[in-house]
Short mmCIF file of C-alpha atoms in Angstrom, two decimals:
data_model
loop_
_atom_site.label_atom_id
_atom_site.label_comp_id
_atom_site.label_asym_id
_atom_site.label_seq_id
_atom_site.Cartn_x
_atom_site.Cartn_y
_atom_site.Cartn_z
CA MET A 1 0.23 0.22 -0.09
CA SER A 2 1.22 3.88 -0.60
CA ASN A 3 0.68 6.10 1.89
CA GLY A 4 -2.80 4.97 1.78
CA LEU A 5 -5.13 7.23 0.25
CA THR A 6 -5.64 9.83 -2.90
CA TYR A 7 -6.78 13.08 -2.34
CA PRO A 8 -9.28 12.30 -5.09
CA GLU A 9 -10.78 9.21 -2.65
CA ALA A 10 -10.87 11.61 0.22
CA LEU A 11 -12.85 13.69 -1.73
CA VAL A 12 -15.35 10.91 -2.78
CA ILE A 13 -15.80 9.41 0.04
CA GLY A 14 -15.73 12.27 2.34
CA ALA A 15 -18.77 13.51 0.34
CA LEU A 16 -20.53 10.11 0.54
CA GLN A 17 -19.97 9.76 3.91
CA GLY A 18 -21.47 13.60 4.59
CA VAL A 19 -24.79 12.23 2.68
CA THR A 20 -25.34 8.77 3.67
CA GLU A 21 -24.05 9.76 7.53
CA LEU A 22 -27.56 11.37 7.37
CA PHE A 23 -29.39 9.14 4.46
CA PRO A 24 -31.43 5.88 5.46
CA VAL A 25 -28.73 4.07 3.24
CA SER A 26 -26.23 3.10 5.42
CA SER A 27 -22.50 5.37 5.40
CA LEU A 28 -20.79 2.30 6.43
CA GLY A 29 -21.99 0.06 3.52
CA HIS A 30 -21.07 2.36 0.52
CA SER A 31 -17.95 2.21 1.93
CA VAL A 32 -16.98 -1.23 2.36
CA ILE A 33 -19.31 -1.80 -1.57
CA LEU A 34 -18.49 0.99 -3.66
CA PRO A 35 -14.35 0.45 -3.32
CA ALA A 36 -15.12 -3.67 -3.72
CA LEU A 37 -16.84 -1.89 -7.33
CA ILE A 38 -14.30 0.37 -9.01
CA GLY A 39 -11.72 -1.89 -7.88
CA GLY A 40 -7.98 -1.58 -8.36
CA ARG A 41 -6.39 0.95 -4.98
CA TRP A 42 -9.43 2.54 -3.86
CA ALA A 43 -10.19 -1.62 -3.30
CA ARG A 44 -6.93 -1.90 -1.29
CA ASP A 45 -6.64 1.66 -0.24
CA LEU A 46 -10.38 1.29 1.91
CA ASP A 47 -10.37 -1.84 3.62
CA VAL A 48 -11.99 -0.83 6.82
CA THR A 49 -11.43 -4.70 7.81
CA ALA A 50 -7.75 -4.04 7.82
CA PRO A 51 -7.08 -3.28 11.59
CA GLU A 52 -4.37 -1.29 10.88
CA SER A 53 -5.11 0.16 7.97
CA PRO A 54 -4.45 4.13 7.46
CA TYR A 55 -8.03 4.48 6.71
CA LEU A 56 -9.82 3.78 10.23
CA ALA A 57 -8.06 7.52 10.50
CA PHE A 58 -9.45 9.19 7.65
CA VAL A 59 -12.63 8.36 9.15
CA VAL A 60 -12.73 9.51 12.57
CA GLY A 61 -12.07 13.55 10.69
CA LEU A 62 -15.19 12.60 8.35
CA HIS A 63 -17.13 11.57 11.82
CA VAL A 64 -16.11 14.47 13.60
CA ALA A 65 -17.05 16.82 10.53
CA THR A 66 -20.83 15.11 10.02
CA ALA A 67 -20.81 15.39 14.26
CA LEU A 68 -19.84 19.32 13.69
CA ALA A 69 -22.27 20.04 10.74
CA LEU A 70 -25.31 18.55 12.59
CA LEU A 71 -24.74 20.73 15.63
CA VAL A 72 -24.28 23.70 13.70
CA PHE A 73 -27.61 22.48 11.57
CA PHE A 74 -29.47 22.41 14.99
CA TRP A 75 -27.48 24.94 17.05
CA ARG A 76 -30.86 26.68 18.57
CA ASP A 77 -32.49 22.86 19.61
CA TRP A 78 -29.12 22.40 21.26
CA VAL A 79 -28.36 25.61 22.82
CA ARG A 80 -31.77 24.72 24.67
CA VAL A 81 -31.04 20.55 25.40
CA VAL A 82 -27.69 22.23 27.45
CA ARG A 83 -29.66 24.90 29.28
CA GLY A 84 -32.43 21.85 29.96
CA PHE A 85 -29.18 19.64 31.33
CA VAL A 86 -28.08 22.03 32.95
CA SER A 87 -30.84 23.21 34.64
CA SER A 88 -31.89 19.77 35.60
CA VAL A 89 -28.73 18.99 36.86
CA ARG A 90 -28.76 22.42 39.27
CA HIS A 91 -32.34 21.66 40.54
CA ARG A 92 -32.60 18.14 40.79
CA ARG A 93 -36.02 17.96 38.58
CA VAL A 94 -37.11 16.72 35.22
CA THR A 95 -39.92 18.75 34.46
CA GLY A 96 -39.64 20.66 31.50
CA PRO A 97 -39.82 20.12 28.14
CA ASP A 98 -36.14 21.19 27.85
CA GLU A 99 -34.93 18.66 30.19
CA ARG A 100 -37.12 15.72 29.29
CA LEU A 101 -35.72 16.32 25.97
CA ALA A 102 -31.82 16.65 27.16
CA TRP A 103 -32.86 13.41 29.57
CA MET A 104 -34.43 11.06 26.55
CA ILE A 105 -31.14 11.73 24.50
CA ILE A 106 -28.68 10.73 26.83
CA LEU A 107 -31.10 7.84 28.43
CA ALA A 108 -31.46 7.00 24.36
CA THR A 109 -27.38 7.03 23.52
CA VAL A 110 -27.05 4.60 26.54
CA PRO A 111 -27.76 0.96 24.60
CA VAL A 112 -24.92 1.89 21.67
CA GLY A 113 -22.36 3.98 23.44
CA LEU A 114 -22.19 0.36 25.56
CA ALA A 115 -22.62 -1.81 22.16
CA GLY A 116 -19.99 -0.19 20.14
CA LEU A 117 -17.78 -0.55 22.89
CA LEU A 118 -18.07 -3.90 22.91
CA LEU A 119 -19.41 -4.77 19.32
CA GLU A 120 -17.46 -2.62 17.05
CA HIS A 121 -14.23 -4.01 16.21
CA THR A 122 -15.61 -7.57 16.20
CA PHE A 123 -18.52 -6.26 13.76
CA ARG A 124 -16.88 -4.41 11.21
CA THR A 125 -13.44 -6.81 10.76
CA VAL A 126 -16.13 -9.68 10.40
CA LEU A 127 -18.99 -8.18 8.74
CA GLY A 128 -17.35 -5.02 6.82
CA ARG A 129 -17.15 -6.85 3.65
CA PRO A 130 -19.06 -5.91 -0.28
CA ALA A 131 -21.15 -9.35 0.13
CA PRO A 132 -22.41 -8.88 3.56
CA ALA A 133 -22.50 -5.66 3.16
CA ALA A 134 -24.40 -5.95 0.80
CA VAL A 135 -27.50 -7.96 1.55
CA PHE A 136 -26.91 -5.83 5.28
CA LEU A 137 -28.71 -3.19 2.56
CA MET A 138 -30.81 -5.08 0.96
CA LEU A 139 -32.28 -5.28 4.75
CA ASN A 140 -32.10 -2.52 5.34
CA GLY A 141 -34.18 -1.31 2.25
CA LEU A 142 -37.38 -4.14 3.53
CA LEU A 143 -36.65 -3.08 7.31
CA LEU A 144 -37.47 0.22 6.03
CA LEU A 145 -40.44 -0.52 3.86
CA GLY A 146 -41.78 -2.84 6.68
CA ALA A 147 -41.68 0.11 9.44
CA GLU A 148 -44.38 2.31 6.91
CA ARG A 149 -46.19 -0.64 6.07
CA LEU A 150 -46.98 -0.41 9.33
CA ARG A 151 -47.02 2.71 9.94
CA ARG A 152 -49.52 3.19 7.26
CA ARG A 153 -51.29 0.14 8.56
CA ALA A 154 -51.44 1.73 12.38
CA ALA A 155 -52.81 5.29 11.23
CA THR A 156 -55.68 3.35 9.38
CA ALA A 157 -56.55 2.21 12.59
CA GLU A 158 -56.21 4.95 15.12
CA PRO A 159 -59.10 7.83 15.53
CA VAL A 160 -58.77 10.47 13.56
CA GLY A 161 -56.70 13.24 15.55
CA ALA A 162 -55.67 10.51 18.19
CA ARG A 163 -52.48 9.72 16.62
CA ALA A 164 -48.89 10.28 19.18
CA GLY A 165 -47.16 12.40 16.18
CA ASP A 166 -50.69 14.30 15.57
CA PRO A 167 -50.05 18.72 14.79
CA VAL A 168 -50.51 20.10 18.41
CA PRO A 169 -50.49 24.01 18.98
CA VAL A 170 -47.08 24.98 20.79
CA ARG A 171 -47.08 28.00 22.87
CA ILE A 172 -44.16 30.31 21.89
CA GLY A 173 -45.01 34.13 23.30
CA ALA A 174 -47.12 36.22 24.11
CA ALA A 175 -49.17 38.76 22.35
CA GLN A 176 -49.42 42.46 22.18
CA ASP A 177 -52.87 42.31 23.07
CA GLY A 178 -52.24 40.28 26.74
CA GLY A 179 -53.22 37.14 24.64
CA THR A 180 -51.29 33.86 23.46
CA VAL A 181 -49.42 33.66 20.67
CA PHE A 182 -49.07 29.86 19.48
CA ALA A 183 -47.52 28.19 16.78
CA SER A 184 -49.13 25.16 14.98
CA ALA A 185 -46.61 21.84 14.90
CA ALA A 186 -47.93 21.70 11.44
CA ALA A 187 -44.59 22.07 8.70
CA GLY A 188 -45.57 24.59 6.93
CA ALA A 189 -48.44 26.29 9.15
CA PRO A 190 -49.08 30.17 8.06
CA GLY A 191 -47.64 32.38 9.73
CA ALA A 192 -45.12 30.27 11.56
CA SER A 193 -41.29 30.83 11.42
CA GLN A 194 -39.42 27.88 10.98
CA ALA A 195 -37.79 28.24 14.46
CA ALA A 196 -41.40 27.68 15.70
CA VAL A 197 -41.77 24.86 13.72
CA ASP A 198 -38.56 23.34 15.39
CA LEU A 199 -39.66 24.48 18.49
CA ALA A 200 -43.08 22.94 17.89
CA SER A 201 -41.37 19.27 17.05
CA ASP A 202 -38.83 19.56 20.19
CA ARG A 203 -41.80 19.93 22.47
CA ARG A 204 -44.27 17.25 21.09
CA LEU A 205 -40.85 14.83 21.32
CA ALA A 206 -40.33 16.22 25.44
CA ALA A 207 -43.92 15.25 25.64
CA GLY A 208 -42.59 11.53 24.79
CA SER A 209 -42.30 8.79 26.91
CA MET A 210 -37.78 8.13 28.13
CA GLY A 211 -39.04 4.19 27.37
CA GLY A 212 -39.74 5.24 24.26
CA ALA A 213 -36.86 7.00 23.70
CA VAL A 214 -34.58 4.61 24.90
CA LEU A 215 -36.55 2.43 22.40
CA VAL A 216 -35.83 4.30 19.40
CA GLY A 217 -32.30 4.53 20.03
CA ALA A 218 -31.62 1.16 20.73
CA ALA A 219 -32.30 0.85 17.32
CA GLN A 220 -28.64 2.58 17.08
CA VAL A 221 -27.20 -0.71 17.37
CA LEU A 222 -27.89 -2.32 14.10
CA ALA A 223 -26.15 0.44 12.62
CA LEU A 224 -23.14 -1.75 13.68
CA LEU A 225 -24.02 -3.76 11.26
CA PRO A 226 -22.27 -2.26 8.05
CA GLY A 227 -24.80 -1.71 5.70
CA ILE A 228 -28.57 -0.85 8.33
CA SER A 229 -28.34 2.81 8.30
CA ARG A 230 -28.44 4.45 11.90
CA SER A 231 -30.88 7.47 10.63
CA GLY A 232 -32.93 4.40 8.83
CA ALA A 233 -33.24 2.38 12.20
CA THR A 234 -33.94 4.88 14.76
CA MET A 235 -36.38 6.98 12.13
CA ALA A 236 -38.74 3.14 11.84
CA ALA A 237 -38.59 3.09 15.16
CA GLY A 238 -39.80 6.57 15.71
CA LEU A 239 -42.67 6.11 12.90
CA LEU A 240 -43.62 2.66 15.20
CA ARG A 241 -43.16 4.82 18.32
CA GLY A 242 -46.06 6.84 16.61
CA PHE A 243 -43.94 10.33 15.40
CA THR A 244 -43.84 11.64 12.09
CA HIS A 245 -41.85 11.68 9.84
CA GLU A 246 -40.83 15.19 10.23
CA ASP A 247 -40.38 14.64 14.16
CA ALA A 248 -38.95 11.00 13.81
CA ALA A 249 -35.97 12.72 11.39
CA ARG A 250 -35.54 14.88 13.83
CA PHE A 251 -34.56 13.09 16.58
CA SER A 252 -32.67 10.97 14.99
CA PHE A 253 -30.65 13.63 13.66
CA LEU A 254 -30.39 14.55 17.54
CA LEU A 255 -30.00 11.79 18.34
CA ALA A 256 -26.65 10.79 15.63
CA THR A 257 -25.23 13.93 17.61
CA PRO A 258 -23.00 12.98 19.91
CA VAL A 259 -22.73 9.08 18.92
CA ILE A 260 -21.28 10.42 15.62
CA LEU A 261 -18.64 12.59 17.55
CA ALA A 262 -18.26 10.33 20.31
CA ALA A 263 -16.92 8.10 17.50
CA GLY A 264 -14.52 10.38 15.98
CA VAL A 265 -13.06 11.75 19.66
CA LEU A 266 -12.74 8.95 21.10
CA LYS A 267 -10.23 7.56 18.04
CA LEU A 268 -8.92 11.07 17.19
CA PRO A 269 -5.38 9.59 18.77
CA ASP A 270 -5.55 7.03 16.06
CA LEU A 271 -5.61 10.36 13.51
CA PHE A 272 -2.37 11.86 15.35
CA GLY A 273 -0.93 9.31 16.20
CA ASP A 274 1.33 6.73 13.01
CA LEU A 275 -2.16 5.39 11.38
CA GLY A 276 -2.56 9.09 10.30
CA ALA A 277 0.59 10.15 9.06
CA GLY A 278 1.31 11.10 5.47
CA ILE A 279 -2.56 11.04 5.17
CA ARG A 280 -3.53 14.41 7.10
CA GLY A 281 -3.72 16.92 5.00
CA GLN A 282 -6.35 13.99 3.06
CA VAL A 283 -8.56 13.84 6.18
CA LEU A 284 -8.61 17.28 5.58
CA ALA A 285 -9.65 17.44 2.46
CA GLY A 286 -12.09 14.36 3.22
CA SER A 287 -13.68 16.62 6.57
CA ILE A 288 -14.63 18.92 4.37
CA ALA A 289 -16.15 17.89 2.18
CA ALA A 290 -17.87 15.13 4.26
CA GLY A 291 -19.36 18.52 6.30
CA LEU A 292 -20.17 20.38 3.18
CA SER A 293 -22.08 17.68 2.42
CA ALA A 294 -22.94 17.00 5.51
CA TYR A 295 -25.08 20.12 5.86
CA ALA A 296 -26.58 20.10 2.65
CA ALA A 297 -28.35 16.35 3.50
CA VAL A 298 -29.88 17.22 7.33
CA LYS A 299 -30.84 20.74 4.96
CA PHE A 300 -32.68 18.99 2.55
CA LEU A 301 -33.84 15.55 4.68
CA THR A 302 -35.82 17.85 6.71
CA ARG A 303 -37.50 19.18 5.06
CA TYR A 304 -38.04 16.55 2.85
CA PHE A 305 -39.85 14.37 5.72
CA GLU A 306 -42.09 17.24 6.43
CA THR A 307 -43.99 15.82 3.53
CA ARG A 308 -42.98 12.54 1.95
CA THR A 309 -41.81 9.14 3.16
CA LEU A 310 -39.10 6.42 4.11
CA THR A 311 -40.17 3.78 0.26
CA PRO A 312 -37.74 5.85 -2.03
CA PHE A 313 -34.75 5.13 0.21
CA ALA A 314 -36.16 1.71 0.38
CA VAL A 315 -37.08 0.60 -2.88
CA TYR A 316 -32.54 1.95 -3.21
CA CYS A 317 -31.56 -0.11 -0.48
CA LEU A 318 -32.68 -2.80 -1.76
CA LEU A 319 -32.01 -2.40 -5.82
CA ALA A 320 -27.86 -1.21 -4.85
CA GLY A 321 -27.62 -3.53 -2.34
CA LEU A 322 -29.00 -6.75 -5.55
CA VAL A 323 -27.33 -4.87 -7.95
CA SER A 324 -23.89 -5.34 -5.46
CA LEU A 325 -24.36 -9.13 -5.09
CA ILE A 326 -24.59 -9.27 -8.57
CA TRP A 327 -22.15 -7.22 -10.31
CA LEU A 328 -19.16 -8.53 -7.12
CA GLY A 329 -20.57 -12.28 -7.87
CA VAL A 330 -19.86 -11.76 -11.51
CA ALA A 331 -16.69 -10.07 -10.30
#
């Protein structure tokens, strides 16, 4: 192996990571499958199963960049979450919506944090190969389709206006005449600013149960399998808990931020150690590409899921996994 990574490889994989980490199509699965499909040097340089591969140090930088993009996009939400956590610790209570949302995120990240420490290396080295990743990518498609079908079935069985994810009015301030200004939780409600819509979504999420939040967060454990999407698994779990697509996507991105950031920060020594030698310029280039593409992806997806579903992503995963299996089999 040469230095380990070229700049074209870094830019392509960086941009791919930023998009696929947030789209429900599995970033790890694509990072495993794409180099194998291209072949040659790409397949040699971009091998996640090699224990001392510089590619692992490169992925660290991409994770940190993706998490920073999420922090920037959701900065208002994180200000509320941090304030809620500080208030909860100071007053030893969990009562207000910001306090509840803070602890929901904390508790929901525990299962994947423990599983990642115990299983990540084993799953990556044993299953992080093109053929298993393609199979899991197809299973990811089936997971998304199943969640959509069950969500529709549950929605048709519930009385109108009784669903857990239905819009609710949220107080956002006082009117000049002494009344109260409410923002509809519905996306695009007339007169509602984006900040008000975002706040309404956070309030709906905070109104859910702690146990439900933990179950949604635990779905992230599935993403340790190359080809299973973190955002896809958590969104599917959210839909089954009665969330709207918009709220399921928002909660998925909020949950992913500390997990992705922690995964990157814990392995930063690899980047500044021997594994990062000779590729730090490529890491910087790939990280910039990942951060920009992640920001564009989350901006697109938060709008997309206001009115649309997971079905197109499910179809893509099924087709991409099948085509990859056929291609790899022929090759």
